[in-house]
mmCIF file of C-alpha atoms in Angstrom:
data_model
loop_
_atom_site.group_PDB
_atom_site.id
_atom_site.type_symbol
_atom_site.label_atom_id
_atom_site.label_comp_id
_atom_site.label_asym_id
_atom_site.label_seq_id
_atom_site.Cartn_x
_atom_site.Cartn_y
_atom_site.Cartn_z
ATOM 1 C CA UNK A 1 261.918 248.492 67.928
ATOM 2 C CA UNK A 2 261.011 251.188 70.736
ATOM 3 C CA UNK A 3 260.656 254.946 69.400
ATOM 4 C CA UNK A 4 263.971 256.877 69.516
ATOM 5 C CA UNK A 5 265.842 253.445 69.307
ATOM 6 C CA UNK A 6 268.658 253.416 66.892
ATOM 7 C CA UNK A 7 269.890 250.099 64.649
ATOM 8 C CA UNK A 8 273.428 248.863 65.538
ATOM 9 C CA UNK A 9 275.824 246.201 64.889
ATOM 10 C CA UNK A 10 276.266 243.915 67.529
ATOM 11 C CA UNK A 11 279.906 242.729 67.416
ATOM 12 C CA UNK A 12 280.970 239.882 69.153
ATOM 13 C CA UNK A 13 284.212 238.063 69.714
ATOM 14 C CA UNK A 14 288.015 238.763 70.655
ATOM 15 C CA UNK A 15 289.448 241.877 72.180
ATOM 16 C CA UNK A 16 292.988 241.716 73.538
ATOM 17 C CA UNK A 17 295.755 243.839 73.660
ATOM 18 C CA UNK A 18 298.146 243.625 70.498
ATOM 19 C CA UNK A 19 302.531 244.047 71.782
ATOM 20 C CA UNK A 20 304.083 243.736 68.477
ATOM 21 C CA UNK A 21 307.862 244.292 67.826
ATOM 22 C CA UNK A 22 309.572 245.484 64.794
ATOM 23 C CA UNK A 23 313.015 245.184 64.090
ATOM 24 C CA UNK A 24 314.810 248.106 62.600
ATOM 25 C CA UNK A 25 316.755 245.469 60.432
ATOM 26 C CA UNK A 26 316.549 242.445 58.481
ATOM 27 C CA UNK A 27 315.210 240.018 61.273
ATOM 28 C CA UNK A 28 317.969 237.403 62.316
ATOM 29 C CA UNK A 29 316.355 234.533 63.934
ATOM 30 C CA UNK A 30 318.290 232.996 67.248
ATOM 31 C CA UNK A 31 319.349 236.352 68.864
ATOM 32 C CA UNK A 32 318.515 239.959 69.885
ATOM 33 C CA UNK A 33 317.107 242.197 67.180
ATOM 34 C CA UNK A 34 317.102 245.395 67.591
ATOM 35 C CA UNK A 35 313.940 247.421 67.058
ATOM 36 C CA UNK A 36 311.110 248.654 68.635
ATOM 37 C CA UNK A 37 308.392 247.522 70.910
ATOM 38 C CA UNK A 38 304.732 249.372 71.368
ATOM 39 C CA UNK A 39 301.164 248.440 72.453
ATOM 40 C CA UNK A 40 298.094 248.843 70.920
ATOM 41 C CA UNK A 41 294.507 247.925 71.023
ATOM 42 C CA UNK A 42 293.379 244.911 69.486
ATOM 43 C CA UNK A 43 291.041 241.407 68.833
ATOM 44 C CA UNK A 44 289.673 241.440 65.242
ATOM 45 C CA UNK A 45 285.653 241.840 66.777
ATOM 46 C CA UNK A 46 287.073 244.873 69.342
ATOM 47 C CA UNK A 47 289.007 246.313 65.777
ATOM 48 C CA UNK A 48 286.008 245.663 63.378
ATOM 49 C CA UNK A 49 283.615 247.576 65.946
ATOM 50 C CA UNK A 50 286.162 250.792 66.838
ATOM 51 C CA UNK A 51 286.279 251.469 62.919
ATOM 52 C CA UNK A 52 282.586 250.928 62.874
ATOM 53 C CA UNK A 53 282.676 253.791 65.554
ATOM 54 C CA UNK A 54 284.835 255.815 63.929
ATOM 55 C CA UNK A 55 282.463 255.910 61.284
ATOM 56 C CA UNK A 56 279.719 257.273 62.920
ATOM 57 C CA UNK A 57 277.850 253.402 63.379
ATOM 58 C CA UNK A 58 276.158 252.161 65.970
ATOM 59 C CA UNK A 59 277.960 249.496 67.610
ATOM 60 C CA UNK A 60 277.849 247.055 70.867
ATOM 61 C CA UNK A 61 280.816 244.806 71.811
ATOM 62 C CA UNK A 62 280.354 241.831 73.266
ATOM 63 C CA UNK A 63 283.988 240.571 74.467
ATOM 64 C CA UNK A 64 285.835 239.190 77.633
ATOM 65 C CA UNK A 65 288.516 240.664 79.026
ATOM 66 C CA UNK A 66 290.470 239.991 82.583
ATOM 67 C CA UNK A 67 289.861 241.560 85.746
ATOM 68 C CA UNK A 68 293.464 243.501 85.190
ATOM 69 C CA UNK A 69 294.533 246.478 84.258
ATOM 70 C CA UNK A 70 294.366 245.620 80.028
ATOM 71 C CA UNK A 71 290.929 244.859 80.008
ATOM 72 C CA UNK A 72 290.052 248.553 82.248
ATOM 73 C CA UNK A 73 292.575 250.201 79.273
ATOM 74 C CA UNK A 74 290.937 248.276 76.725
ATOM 75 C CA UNK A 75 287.400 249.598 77.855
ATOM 76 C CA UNK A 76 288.681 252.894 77.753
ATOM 77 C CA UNK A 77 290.457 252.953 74.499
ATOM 78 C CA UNK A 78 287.610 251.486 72.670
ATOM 79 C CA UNK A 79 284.994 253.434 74.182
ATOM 80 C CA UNK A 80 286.760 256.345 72.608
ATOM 81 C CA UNK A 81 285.500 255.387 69.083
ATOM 82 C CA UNK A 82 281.729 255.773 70.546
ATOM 83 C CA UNK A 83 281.150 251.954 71.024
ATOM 84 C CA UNK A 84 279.156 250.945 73.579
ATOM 85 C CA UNK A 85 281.349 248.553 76.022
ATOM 86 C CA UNK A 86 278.946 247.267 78.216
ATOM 87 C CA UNK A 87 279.402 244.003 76.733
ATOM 88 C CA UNK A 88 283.089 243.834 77.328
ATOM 89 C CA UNK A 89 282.608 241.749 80.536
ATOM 90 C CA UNK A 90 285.459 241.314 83.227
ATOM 91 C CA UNK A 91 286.084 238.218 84.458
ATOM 92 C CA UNK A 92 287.574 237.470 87.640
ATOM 93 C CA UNK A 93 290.599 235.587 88.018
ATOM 94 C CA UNK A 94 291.498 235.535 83.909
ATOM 95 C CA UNK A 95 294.018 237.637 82.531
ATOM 96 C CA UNK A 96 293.114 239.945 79.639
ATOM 97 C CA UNK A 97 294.186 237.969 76.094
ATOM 98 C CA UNK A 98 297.392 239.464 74.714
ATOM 99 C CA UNK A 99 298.950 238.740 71.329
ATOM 100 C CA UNK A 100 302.796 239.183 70.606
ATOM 101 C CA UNK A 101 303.921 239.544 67.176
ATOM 102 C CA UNK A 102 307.533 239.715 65.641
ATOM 103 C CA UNK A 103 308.007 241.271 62.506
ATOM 104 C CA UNK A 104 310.662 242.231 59.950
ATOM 105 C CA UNK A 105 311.533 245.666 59.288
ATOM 106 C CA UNK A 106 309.284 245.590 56.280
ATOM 107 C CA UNK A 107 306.127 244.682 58.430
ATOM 108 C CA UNK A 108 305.748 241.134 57.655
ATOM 109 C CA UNK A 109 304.560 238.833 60.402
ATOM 110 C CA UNK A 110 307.577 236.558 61.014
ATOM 111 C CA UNK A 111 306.515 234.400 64.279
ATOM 112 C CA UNK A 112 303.320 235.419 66.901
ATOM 113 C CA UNK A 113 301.761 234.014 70.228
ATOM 114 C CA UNK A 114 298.496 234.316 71.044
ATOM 115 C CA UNK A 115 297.615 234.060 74.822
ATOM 116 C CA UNK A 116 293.273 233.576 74.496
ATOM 117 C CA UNK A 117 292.413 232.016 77.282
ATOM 118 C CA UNK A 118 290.110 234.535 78.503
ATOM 119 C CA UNK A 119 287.833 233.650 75.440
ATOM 120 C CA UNK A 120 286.746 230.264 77.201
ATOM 121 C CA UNK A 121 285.069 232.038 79.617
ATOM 122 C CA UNK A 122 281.963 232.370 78.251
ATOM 123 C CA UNK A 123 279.194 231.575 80.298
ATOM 124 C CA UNK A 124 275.226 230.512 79.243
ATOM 125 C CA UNK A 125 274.866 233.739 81.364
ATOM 126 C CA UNK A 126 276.893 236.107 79.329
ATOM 127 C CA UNK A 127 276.138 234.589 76.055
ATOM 128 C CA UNK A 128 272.240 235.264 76.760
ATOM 129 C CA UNK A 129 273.183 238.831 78.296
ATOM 130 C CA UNK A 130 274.743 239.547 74.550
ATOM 131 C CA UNK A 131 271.438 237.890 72.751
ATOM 132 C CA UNK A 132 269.175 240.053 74.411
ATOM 133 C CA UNK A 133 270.775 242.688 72.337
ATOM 134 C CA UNK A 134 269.961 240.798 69.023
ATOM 135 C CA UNK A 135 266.969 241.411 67.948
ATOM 136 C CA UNK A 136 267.021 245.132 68.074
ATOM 137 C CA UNK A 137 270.644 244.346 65.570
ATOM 138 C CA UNK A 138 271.166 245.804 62.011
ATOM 139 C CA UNK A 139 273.049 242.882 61.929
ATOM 140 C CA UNK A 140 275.761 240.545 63.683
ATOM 141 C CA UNK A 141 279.927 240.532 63.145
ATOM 142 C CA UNK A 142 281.843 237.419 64.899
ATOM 143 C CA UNK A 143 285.095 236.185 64.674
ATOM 144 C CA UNK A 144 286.474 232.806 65.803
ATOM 145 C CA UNK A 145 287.730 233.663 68.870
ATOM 146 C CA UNK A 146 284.738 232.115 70.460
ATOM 147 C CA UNK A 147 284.243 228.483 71.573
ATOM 148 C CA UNK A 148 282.394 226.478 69.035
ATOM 149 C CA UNK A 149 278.984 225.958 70.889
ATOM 150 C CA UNK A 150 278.750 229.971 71.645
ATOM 151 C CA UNK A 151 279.196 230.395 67.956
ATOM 152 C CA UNK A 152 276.519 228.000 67.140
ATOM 153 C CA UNK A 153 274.096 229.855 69.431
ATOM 154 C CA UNK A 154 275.043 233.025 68.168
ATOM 155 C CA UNK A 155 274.491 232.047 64.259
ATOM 156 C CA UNK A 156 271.433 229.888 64.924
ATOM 157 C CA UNK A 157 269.656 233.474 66.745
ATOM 158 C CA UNK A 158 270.522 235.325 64.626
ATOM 159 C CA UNK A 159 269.464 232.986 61.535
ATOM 160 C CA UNK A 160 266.168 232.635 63.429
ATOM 161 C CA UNK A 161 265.630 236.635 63.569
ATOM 162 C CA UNK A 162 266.534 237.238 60.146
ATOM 163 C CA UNK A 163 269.765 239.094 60.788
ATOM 164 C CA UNK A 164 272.668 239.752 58.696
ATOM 165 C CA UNK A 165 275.684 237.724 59.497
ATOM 166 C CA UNK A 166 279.250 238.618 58.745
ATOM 167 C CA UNK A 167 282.236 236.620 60.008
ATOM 168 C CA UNK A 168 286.339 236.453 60.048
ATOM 169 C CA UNK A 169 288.393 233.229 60.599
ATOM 170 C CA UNK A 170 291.040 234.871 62.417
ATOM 171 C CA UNK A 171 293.431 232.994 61.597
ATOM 172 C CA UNK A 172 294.579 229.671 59.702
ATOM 173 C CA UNK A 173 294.539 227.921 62.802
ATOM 174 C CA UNK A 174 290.614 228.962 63.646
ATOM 175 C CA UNK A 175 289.484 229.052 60.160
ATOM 176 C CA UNK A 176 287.946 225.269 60.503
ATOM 177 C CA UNK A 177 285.753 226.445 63.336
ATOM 178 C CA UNK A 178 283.587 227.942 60.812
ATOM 179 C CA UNK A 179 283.177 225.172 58.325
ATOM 180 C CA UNK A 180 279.438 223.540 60.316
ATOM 181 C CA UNK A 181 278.254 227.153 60.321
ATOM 182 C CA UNK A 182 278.898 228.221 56.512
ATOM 183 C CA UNK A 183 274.848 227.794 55.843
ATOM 184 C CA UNK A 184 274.144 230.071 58.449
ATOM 185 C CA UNK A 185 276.633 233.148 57.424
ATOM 186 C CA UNK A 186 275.605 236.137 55.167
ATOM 187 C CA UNK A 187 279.246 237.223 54.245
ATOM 188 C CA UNK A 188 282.392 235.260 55.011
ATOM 189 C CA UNK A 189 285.778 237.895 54.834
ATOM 190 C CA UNK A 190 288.622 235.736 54.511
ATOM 191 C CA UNK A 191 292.420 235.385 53.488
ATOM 192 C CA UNK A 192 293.236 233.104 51.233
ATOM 193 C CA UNK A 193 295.221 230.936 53.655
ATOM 194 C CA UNK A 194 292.252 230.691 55.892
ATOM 195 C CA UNK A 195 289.917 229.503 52.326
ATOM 196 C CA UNK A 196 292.709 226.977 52.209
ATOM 197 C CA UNK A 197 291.658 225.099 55.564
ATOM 198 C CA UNK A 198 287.515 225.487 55.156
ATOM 199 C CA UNK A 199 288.464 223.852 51.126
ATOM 200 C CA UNK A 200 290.818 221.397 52.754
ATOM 201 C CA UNK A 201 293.474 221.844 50.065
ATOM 202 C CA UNK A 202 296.501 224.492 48.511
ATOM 203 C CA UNK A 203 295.255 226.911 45.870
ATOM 204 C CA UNK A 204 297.427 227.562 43.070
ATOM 205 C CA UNK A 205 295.678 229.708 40.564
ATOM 206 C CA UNK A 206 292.733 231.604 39.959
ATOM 207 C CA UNK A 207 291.003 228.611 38.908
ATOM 208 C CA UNK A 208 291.520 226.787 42.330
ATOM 209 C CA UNK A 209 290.808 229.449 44.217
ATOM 210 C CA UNK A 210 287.117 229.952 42.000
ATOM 211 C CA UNK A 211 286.753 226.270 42.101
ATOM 212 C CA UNK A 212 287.175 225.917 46.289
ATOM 213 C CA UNK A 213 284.581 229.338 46.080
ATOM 214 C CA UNK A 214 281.869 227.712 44.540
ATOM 215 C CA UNK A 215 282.065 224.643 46.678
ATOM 216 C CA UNK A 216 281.607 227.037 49.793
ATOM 217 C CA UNK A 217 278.598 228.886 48.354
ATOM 218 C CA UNK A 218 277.306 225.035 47.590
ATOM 219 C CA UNK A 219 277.526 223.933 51.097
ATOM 220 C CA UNK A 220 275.513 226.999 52.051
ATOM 221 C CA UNK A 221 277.641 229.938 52.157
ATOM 222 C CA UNK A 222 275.628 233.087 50.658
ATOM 223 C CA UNK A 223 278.446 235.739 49.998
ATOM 224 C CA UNK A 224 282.711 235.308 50.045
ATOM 225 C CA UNK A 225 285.546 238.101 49.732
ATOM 226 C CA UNK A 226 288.609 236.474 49.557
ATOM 227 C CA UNK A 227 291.669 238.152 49.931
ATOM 228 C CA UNK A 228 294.857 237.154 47.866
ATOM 229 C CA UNK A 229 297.714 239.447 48.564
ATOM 230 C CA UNK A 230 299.139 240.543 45.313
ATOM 231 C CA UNK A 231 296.519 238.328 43.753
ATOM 232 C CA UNK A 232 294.433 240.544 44.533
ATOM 233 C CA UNK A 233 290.577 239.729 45.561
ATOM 234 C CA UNK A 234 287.643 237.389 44.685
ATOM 235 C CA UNK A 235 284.514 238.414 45.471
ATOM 236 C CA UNK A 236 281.900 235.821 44.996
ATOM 237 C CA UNK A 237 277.757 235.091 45.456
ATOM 238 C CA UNK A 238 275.944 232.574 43.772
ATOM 239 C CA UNK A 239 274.556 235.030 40.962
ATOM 240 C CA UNK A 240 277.844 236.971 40.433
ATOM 241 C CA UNK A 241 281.481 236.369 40.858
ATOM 242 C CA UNK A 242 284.574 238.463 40.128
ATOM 243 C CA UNK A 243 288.149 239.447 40.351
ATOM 244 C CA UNK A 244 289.730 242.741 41.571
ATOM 245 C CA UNK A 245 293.114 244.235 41.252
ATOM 246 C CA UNK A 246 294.738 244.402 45.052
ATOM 247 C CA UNK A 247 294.998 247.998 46.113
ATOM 248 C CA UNK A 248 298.120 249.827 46.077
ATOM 249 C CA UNK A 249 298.616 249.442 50.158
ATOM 250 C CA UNK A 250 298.486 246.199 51.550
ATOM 251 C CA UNK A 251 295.700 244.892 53.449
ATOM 252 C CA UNK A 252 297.224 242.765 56.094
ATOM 253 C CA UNK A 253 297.068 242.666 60.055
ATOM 254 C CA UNK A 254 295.158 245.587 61.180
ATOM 255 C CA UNK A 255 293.598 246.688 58.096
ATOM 256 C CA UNK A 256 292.262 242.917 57.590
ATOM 257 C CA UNK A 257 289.966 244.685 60.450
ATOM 258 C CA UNK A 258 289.112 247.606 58.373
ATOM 259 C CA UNK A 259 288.465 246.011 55.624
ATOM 260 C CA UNK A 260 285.899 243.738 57.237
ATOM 261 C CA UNK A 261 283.996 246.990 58.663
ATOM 262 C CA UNK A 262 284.289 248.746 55.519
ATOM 263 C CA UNK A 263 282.596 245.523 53.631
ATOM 264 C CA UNK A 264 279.923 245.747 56.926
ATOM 265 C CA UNK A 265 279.486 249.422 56.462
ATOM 266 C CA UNK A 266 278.894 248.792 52.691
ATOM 267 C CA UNK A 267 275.771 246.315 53.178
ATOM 268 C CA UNK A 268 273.164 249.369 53.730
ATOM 269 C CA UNK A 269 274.794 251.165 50.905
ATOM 270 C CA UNK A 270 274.762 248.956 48.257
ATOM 271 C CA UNK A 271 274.412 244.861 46.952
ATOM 272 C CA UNK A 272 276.953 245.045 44.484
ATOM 273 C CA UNK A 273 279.923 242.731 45.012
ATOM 274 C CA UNK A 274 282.532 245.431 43.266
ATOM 275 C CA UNK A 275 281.055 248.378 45.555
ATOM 276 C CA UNK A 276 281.168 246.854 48.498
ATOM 277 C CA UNK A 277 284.658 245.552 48.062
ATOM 278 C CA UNK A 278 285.955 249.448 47.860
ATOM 279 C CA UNK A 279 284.479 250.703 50.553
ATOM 280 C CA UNK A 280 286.466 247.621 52.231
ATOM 281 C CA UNK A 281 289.849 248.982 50.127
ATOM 282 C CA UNK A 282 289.101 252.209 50.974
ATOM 283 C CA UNK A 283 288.510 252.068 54.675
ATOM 284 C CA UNK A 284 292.185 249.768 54.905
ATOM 285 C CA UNK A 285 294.032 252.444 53.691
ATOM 286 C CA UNK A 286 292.411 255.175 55.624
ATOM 287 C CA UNK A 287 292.623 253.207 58.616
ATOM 288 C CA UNK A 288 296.373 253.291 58.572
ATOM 289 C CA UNK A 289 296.828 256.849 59.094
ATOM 290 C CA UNK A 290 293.640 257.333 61.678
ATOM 291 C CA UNK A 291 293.810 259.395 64.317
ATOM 292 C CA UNK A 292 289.811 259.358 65.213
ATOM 293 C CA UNK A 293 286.813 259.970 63.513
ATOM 294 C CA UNK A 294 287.226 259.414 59.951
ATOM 295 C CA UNK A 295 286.406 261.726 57.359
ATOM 296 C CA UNK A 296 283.467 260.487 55.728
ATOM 297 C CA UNK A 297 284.278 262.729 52.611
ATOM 298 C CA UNK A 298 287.814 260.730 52.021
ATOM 299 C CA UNK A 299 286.276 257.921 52.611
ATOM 300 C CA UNK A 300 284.003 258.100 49.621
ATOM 301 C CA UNK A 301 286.643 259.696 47.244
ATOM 302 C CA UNK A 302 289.071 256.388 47.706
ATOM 303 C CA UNK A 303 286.003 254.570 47.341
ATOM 304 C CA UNK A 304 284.748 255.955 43.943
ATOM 305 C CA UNK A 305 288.438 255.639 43.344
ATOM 306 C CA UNK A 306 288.834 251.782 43.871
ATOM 307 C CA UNK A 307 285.041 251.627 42.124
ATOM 308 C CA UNK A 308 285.861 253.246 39.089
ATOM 309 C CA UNK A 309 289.174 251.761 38.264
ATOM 310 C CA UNK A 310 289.671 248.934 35.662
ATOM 311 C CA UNK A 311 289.721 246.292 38.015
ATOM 312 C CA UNK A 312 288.115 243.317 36.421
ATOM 313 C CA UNK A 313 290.185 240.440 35.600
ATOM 314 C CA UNK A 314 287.049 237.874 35.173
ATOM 315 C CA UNK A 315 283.006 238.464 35.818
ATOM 316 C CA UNK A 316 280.366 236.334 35.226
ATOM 317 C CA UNK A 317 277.169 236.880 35.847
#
């Protein structure tokens, strides 16, 4: 690395803008709800990298967007965080990826399109523009929102140079995209829907859910946090394994995103499985009342907090 250089995470994948509607009811399918509408940033790579940025990180996105107005407000709005958006590349004639999302008055998810078809874009071009930046990475963060054969390329560099790899399935429907790559991934952040698909069956109990775990970390896999709603989460490596108590808020939707940067911010800190799982818990919760920067101070007192609290339901070592 050249003197004065600084480490970053190179984060590649989605970024789209997020129009989600709430209703200010109980949600009756069929007819008009009424509610309200609003529009926000979002892509789980363009999320995990502005709470990277927020934290003070280093960060490059590498994302398409459309030659529209979005993708110029998406640029914008992420480059407020301090990440570098070079790598969020215009592309003529595409329109920038938008996701709508319907949801009860309590927040849950209750239908969603996703409108992606920017992501297919992806040129042997622009993929080698974004692996120049590789080898001067702390590490790399992808999500699914990438064709298959950019992913490969992207794991196989980054394999090759030794770098840290941490992934998200997206969603149920993308999770299988991951299963030839498992070998190649450092830490896999997933719900337990999305374990579901790479296992190829339902989990039931804590038992299935350990089970399908070590038969990941067998086909390769080194490192899985699986979260279980109410469950709570399973945190998993070949030499250590355990259960933790789900935190008071929810992590669902957007804080999914923190969590993932929180676990990513958590690799230079420390190895252990419990620790890095409340910086994850803590950054979720934090992330919900953000308004920039994030207090660095906070963030440590919610994450002794989640650290220190009888969480263990099973550990082996």
């Amino acid at each position: 690395m050249l003197k004065g250089m600084t480490e970053y995470w190179l984060c590649v994948g989605g970024a789209n803008v997020d129009v989600q509607g709430v209703t200010s009811a109980r949600l009756l399918p069929g007819t008009s709800n009424p509610g309200h509408v609003q529009q926000v940033a979002g892509g789980v790579a363009r999320n995990v990298a502005e709470n990277l940025g927020w934290l003070g990180e280093e960060v490059q996105l590498f994302a398409l967007v459309g030659e529209d107005a979005d993708g110029e407000w998406l640029r914008q709005v992420t480059a407020k965080s301090g990440v570098a958006t070079h790598g969020m590349v215009r592309i003529a004639g595409k329109s920038t990826g938008r996701y709508l999302a319907i949801r009860d008055l309590d927040g849950e998810l209750y239908t969603a399109v996703a409108d992606m078809e920017v992501n297919e874009a992806w040129t042997d071009e622009l993929v080698q523009h974004a692996l120049e930046r590789l080898p001067h990475a702390a590490g790399l963060f992808m999500d699914a929102n990438l064709p298959v054969a950019v992913m490969r390329v992207f794991v196989d560099e980054a394999n090759r140079l030794g770098k840290i790899v941490v992934v998200d399935p997206v969603s149920v429907k993308k999770a299988e995209k991951w299963r030839p790559f498992l070998p190649g991934v450092r830490v896999l952040i997933a719900s337990i829907d999305e374990v579901e698909v790479l296992c190829g069956q339902s989990l039931h109990s804590f038992s299935d859910v350990e089970a399908c775990a070590k038969r990941l970390l067998e086909q390769g896999l080194h490192q899985l946090m699986v979260n279980c709603g109410e469950a709570g989460l399973y945190l998993c490596r070949q030499e250590e394994s355990i259960w933790v108590t789900a935190p008071p808020t929810p992590i669902r939707e957007a804080a999914c995103d923190a969590f993932a940067a929180g676990i990513i911010y958590a690799q230079r800190m420390t190895p252990l499985l419990r620790e890095q799982a409340a910086y994850g818990m803590a950054l979720a919760e934090l992330s919900q009342h953000k308004t920039g920067d994030y207090d660095l101070r906070a963030l440590l007192q919610r994450k002794e907090f989640f650290a220190g609290k009888e969480m263990q339901i099973f550990e082996r070592e």
